[in-house]
Coordinates of C-alpha atoms in Angstrom, one line a residue:
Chain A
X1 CA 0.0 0.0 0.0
X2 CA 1.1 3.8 -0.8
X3 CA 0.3 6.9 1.3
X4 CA -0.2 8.3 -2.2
X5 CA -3.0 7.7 -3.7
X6 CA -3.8 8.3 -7.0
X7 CA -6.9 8.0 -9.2
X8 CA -8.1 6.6 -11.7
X9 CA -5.4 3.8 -11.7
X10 CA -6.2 2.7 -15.9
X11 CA -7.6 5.5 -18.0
X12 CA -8.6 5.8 -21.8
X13 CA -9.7 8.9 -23.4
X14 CA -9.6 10.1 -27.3
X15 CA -7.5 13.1 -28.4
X16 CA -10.4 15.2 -28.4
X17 CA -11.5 14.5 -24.7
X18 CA -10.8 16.3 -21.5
X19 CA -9.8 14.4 -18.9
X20 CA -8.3 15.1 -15.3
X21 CA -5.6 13.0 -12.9
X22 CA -5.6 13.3 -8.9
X23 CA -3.0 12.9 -6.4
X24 CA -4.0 13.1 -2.9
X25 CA -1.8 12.6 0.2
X26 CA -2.0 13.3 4.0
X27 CA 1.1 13.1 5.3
X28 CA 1.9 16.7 5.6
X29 CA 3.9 17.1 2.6
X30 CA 4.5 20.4 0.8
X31 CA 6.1 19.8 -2.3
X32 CA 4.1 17.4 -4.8
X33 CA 5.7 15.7 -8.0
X34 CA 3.8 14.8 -11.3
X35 CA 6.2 12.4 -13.4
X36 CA 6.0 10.5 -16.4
X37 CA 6.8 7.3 -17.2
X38 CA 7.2 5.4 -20.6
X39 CA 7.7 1.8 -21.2
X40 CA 11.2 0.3 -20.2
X41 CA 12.0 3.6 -19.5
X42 CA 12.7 5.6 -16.1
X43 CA 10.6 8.3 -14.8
X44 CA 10.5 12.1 -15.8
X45 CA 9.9 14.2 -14.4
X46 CA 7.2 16.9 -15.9
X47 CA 6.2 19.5 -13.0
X48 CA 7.3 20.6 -9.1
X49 CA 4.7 22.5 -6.8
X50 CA 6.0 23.9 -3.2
X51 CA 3.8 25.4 -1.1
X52 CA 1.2 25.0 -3.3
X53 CA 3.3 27.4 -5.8
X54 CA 4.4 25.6 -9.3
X55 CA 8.0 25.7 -8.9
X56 CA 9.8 23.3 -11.8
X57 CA 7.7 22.9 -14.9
X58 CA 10.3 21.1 -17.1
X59 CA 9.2 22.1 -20.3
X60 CA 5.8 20.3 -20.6
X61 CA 3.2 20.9 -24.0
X62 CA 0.6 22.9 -22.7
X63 CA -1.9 20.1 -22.8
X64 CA -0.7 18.8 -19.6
X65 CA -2.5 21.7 -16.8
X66 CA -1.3 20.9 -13.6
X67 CA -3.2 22.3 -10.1
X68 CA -2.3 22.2 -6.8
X69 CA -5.9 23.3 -5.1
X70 CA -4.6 22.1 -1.6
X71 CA -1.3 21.5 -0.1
X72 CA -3.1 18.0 0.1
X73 CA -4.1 17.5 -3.3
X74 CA -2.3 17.8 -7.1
X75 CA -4.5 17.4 -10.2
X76 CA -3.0 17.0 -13.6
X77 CA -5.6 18.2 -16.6
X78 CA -5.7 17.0 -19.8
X79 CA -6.4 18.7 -22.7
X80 CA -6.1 17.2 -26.7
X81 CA -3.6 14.2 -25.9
X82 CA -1.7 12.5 -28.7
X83 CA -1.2 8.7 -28.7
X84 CA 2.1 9.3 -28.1
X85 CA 1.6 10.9 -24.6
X86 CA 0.0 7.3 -23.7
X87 CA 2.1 6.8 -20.4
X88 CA 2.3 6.1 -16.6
X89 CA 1.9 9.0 -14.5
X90 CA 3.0 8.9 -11.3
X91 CA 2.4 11.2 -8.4
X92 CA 4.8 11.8 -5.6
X93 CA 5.4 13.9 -2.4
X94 CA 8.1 15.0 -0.2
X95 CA 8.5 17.3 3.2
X96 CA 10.3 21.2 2.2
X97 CA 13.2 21.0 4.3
X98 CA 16.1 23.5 4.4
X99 CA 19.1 23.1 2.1
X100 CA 21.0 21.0 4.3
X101 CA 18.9 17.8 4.4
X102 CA 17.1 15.7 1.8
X103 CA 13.8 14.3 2.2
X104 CA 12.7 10.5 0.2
X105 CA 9.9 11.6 -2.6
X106 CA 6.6 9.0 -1.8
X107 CA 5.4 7.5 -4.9
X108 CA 2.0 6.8 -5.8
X109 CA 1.4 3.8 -8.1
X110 CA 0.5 5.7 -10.7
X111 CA -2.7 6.2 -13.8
X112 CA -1.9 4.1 -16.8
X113 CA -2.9 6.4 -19.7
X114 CA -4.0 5.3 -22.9
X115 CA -5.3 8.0 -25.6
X116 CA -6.5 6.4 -28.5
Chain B
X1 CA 23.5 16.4 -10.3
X2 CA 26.2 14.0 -10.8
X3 CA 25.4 10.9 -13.5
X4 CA 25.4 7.7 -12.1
X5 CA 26.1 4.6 -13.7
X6 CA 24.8 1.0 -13.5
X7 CA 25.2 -2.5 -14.6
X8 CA 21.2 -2.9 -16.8
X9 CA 20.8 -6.0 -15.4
X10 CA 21.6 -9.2 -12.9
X11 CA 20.3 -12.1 -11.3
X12 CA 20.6 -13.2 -7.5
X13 CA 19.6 -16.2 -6.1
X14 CA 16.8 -16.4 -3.6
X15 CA 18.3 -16.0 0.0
X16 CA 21.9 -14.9 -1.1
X17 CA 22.6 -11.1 -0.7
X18 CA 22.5 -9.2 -3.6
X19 CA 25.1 -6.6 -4.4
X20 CA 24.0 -3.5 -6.6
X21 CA 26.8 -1.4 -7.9
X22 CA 26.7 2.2 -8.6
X23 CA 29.6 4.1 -10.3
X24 CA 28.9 7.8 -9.5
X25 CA 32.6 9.6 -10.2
X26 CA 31.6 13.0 -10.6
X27 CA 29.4 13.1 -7.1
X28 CA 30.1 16.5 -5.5
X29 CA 31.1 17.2 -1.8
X30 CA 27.4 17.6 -0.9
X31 CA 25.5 15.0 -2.9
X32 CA 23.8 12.5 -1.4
X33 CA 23.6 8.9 -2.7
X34 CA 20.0 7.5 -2.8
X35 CA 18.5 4.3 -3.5
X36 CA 15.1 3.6 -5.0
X37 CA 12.9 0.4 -6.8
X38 CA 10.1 -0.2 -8.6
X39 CA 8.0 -3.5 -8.5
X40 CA 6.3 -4.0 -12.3
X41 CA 3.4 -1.9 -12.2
X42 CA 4.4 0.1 -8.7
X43 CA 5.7 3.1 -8.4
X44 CA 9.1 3.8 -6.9
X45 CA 9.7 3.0 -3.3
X46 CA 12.7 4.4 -1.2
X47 CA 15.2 2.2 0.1
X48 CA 18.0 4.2 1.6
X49 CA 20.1 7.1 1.2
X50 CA 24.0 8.2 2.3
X51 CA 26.0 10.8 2.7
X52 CA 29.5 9.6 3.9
X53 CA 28.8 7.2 6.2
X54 CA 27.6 3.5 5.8
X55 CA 23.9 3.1 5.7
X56 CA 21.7 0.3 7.0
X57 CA 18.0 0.4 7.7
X58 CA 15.5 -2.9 7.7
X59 CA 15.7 -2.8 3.9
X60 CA 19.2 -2.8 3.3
X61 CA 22.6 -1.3 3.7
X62 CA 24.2 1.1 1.6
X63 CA 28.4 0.8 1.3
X64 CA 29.9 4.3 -0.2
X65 CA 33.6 4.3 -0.8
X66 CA 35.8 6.7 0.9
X67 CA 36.3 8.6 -2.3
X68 CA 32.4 8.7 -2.7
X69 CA 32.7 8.0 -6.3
X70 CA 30.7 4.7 -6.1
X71 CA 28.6 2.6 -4.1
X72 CA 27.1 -0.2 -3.1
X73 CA 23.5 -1.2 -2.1
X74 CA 22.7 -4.4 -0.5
X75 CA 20.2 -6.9 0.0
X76 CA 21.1 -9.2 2.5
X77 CA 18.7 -11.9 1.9
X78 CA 16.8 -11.5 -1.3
X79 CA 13.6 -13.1 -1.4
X80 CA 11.6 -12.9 -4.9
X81 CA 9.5 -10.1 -4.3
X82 CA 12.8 -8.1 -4.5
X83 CA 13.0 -8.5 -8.3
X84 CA 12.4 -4.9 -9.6
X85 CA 14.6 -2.4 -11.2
X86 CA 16.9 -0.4 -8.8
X87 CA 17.7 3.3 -9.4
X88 CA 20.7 5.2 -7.9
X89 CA 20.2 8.7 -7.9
X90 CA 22.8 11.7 -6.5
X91 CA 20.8 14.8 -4.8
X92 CA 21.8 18.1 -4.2
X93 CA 20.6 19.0 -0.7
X94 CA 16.7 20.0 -1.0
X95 CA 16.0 23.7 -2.3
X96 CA 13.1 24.2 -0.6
X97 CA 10.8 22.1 -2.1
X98 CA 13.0 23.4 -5.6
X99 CA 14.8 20.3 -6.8
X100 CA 14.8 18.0 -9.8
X101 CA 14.7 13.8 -8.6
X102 CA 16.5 12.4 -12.0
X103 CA 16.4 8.9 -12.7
X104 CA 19.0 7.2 -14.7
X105 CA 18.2 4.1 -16.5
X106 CA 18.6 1.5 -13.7
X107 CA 19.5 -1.9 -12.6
X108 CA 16.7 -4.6 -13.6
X109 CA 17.3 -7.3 -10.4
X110 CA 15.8 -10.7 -11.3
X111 CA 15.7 -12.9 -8.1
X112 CA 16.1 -16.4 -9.1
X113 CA 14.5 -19.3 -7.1

């Protein structure tokens, strides 16, 4: 089991359709991570909120919206997908501590994308 | 953050410990060493994490040279739900919240019976 949960776990939606991912954790943890995650391949990451603040957005098409509506919650909206965005997306979270320590990320188990 | 390098794959049998290497020469004075997995179908899970110092916690122990250019994680008695792939990562102390977590491609550990 995973203090991060994340919903739905399998999702299909057509290029046209908008759909939305959630991330919820209640551990206390300020800073929430959206990666992505291709086949055989590690996880990247996509998007860093602190404090509820976006902090890192690593570039990402504007069809992936991220949200961060509480410092419990993390949303990631989708908007006119390509196949090729098909993916795992995992959530994660970790405590803000100062620059002298570093806290473990949590993952969630992620949502399997498929756009069709 | 430093690049690590490791070995893509290995195999262990079931109750020996396995050894995961991790070449990491270009770690700077203040990088941490960390340890992750993921299970098919998971998502990643910490294991561990080092500065200097030896590690061990009721997962497994982490060995880091005294030059801290590589490393060592260990599984002292693998059992078959430790097959996964196993990720070492170097991390710059946290920046507030600020930081990038960048996996590198991973050591696939198949436990054989």
């Amino acid at each position: 089991d995973t203090e991060v949960t994340q919903t739905p776990k399998h999702l299909v939606m057509g290029m046209t359709n908008k759909k939305s991912l959630k991330c919820e954790q209640h551990m206390g943890h300020r800073a929430m991570y959206w990666y992505k995650q291709k086949a055989k391949k590690p996880p990247e990451l996509m998007f860093v909120y602190s404090y509820e603040k976006l902090s890192i957005n690593e570039s990402v098409p504007s069809r992936f919206s991220p949200e961060c509506p509480n410092s419990s919650l993390l949303n990631l909206h989708l908007h006119a997908l390509q196949p090729e965005d098909s993916a795992l997306y995992l959530c994660a979270s970790s405590q803000v501590v100062s620059n002298n320590y570093n806290s473990p990320l949590h993952f969630g188990n992620g949502t399997r994308l498929t756009v069709t | 953050d430093a690049k690590t390098t490791q070995p893509p794959s290995m195999d262990c049998a079931e109750g020996r410990a396995a050894n995961l290497p991790c070449n990491h020469s270009t770690i700077s004075g203040n990088e941490y060493v960390y340890w992750y997995r993921q299970i098919h179908s998971q998502g990643p899970q910490y294991i561990i994490h080092g500065l200097k110092n030896n590690e061990t916690n009721e997962m497994a122990s982490l060995i880091i040279t005294e030059d801290r250019k590589s490393s060592t994680l260990i599984l002292p008695h693998a059992t078959l739900r430790d097959t996964a792939v196993y990720y070492c990562i170097v991390r710059l102390p946290s920046n507030f919240g600020n930081e990038k977590l960048t996996f590198g491609t991973g050591t696939r550990l198949t436990i054989i019976p």
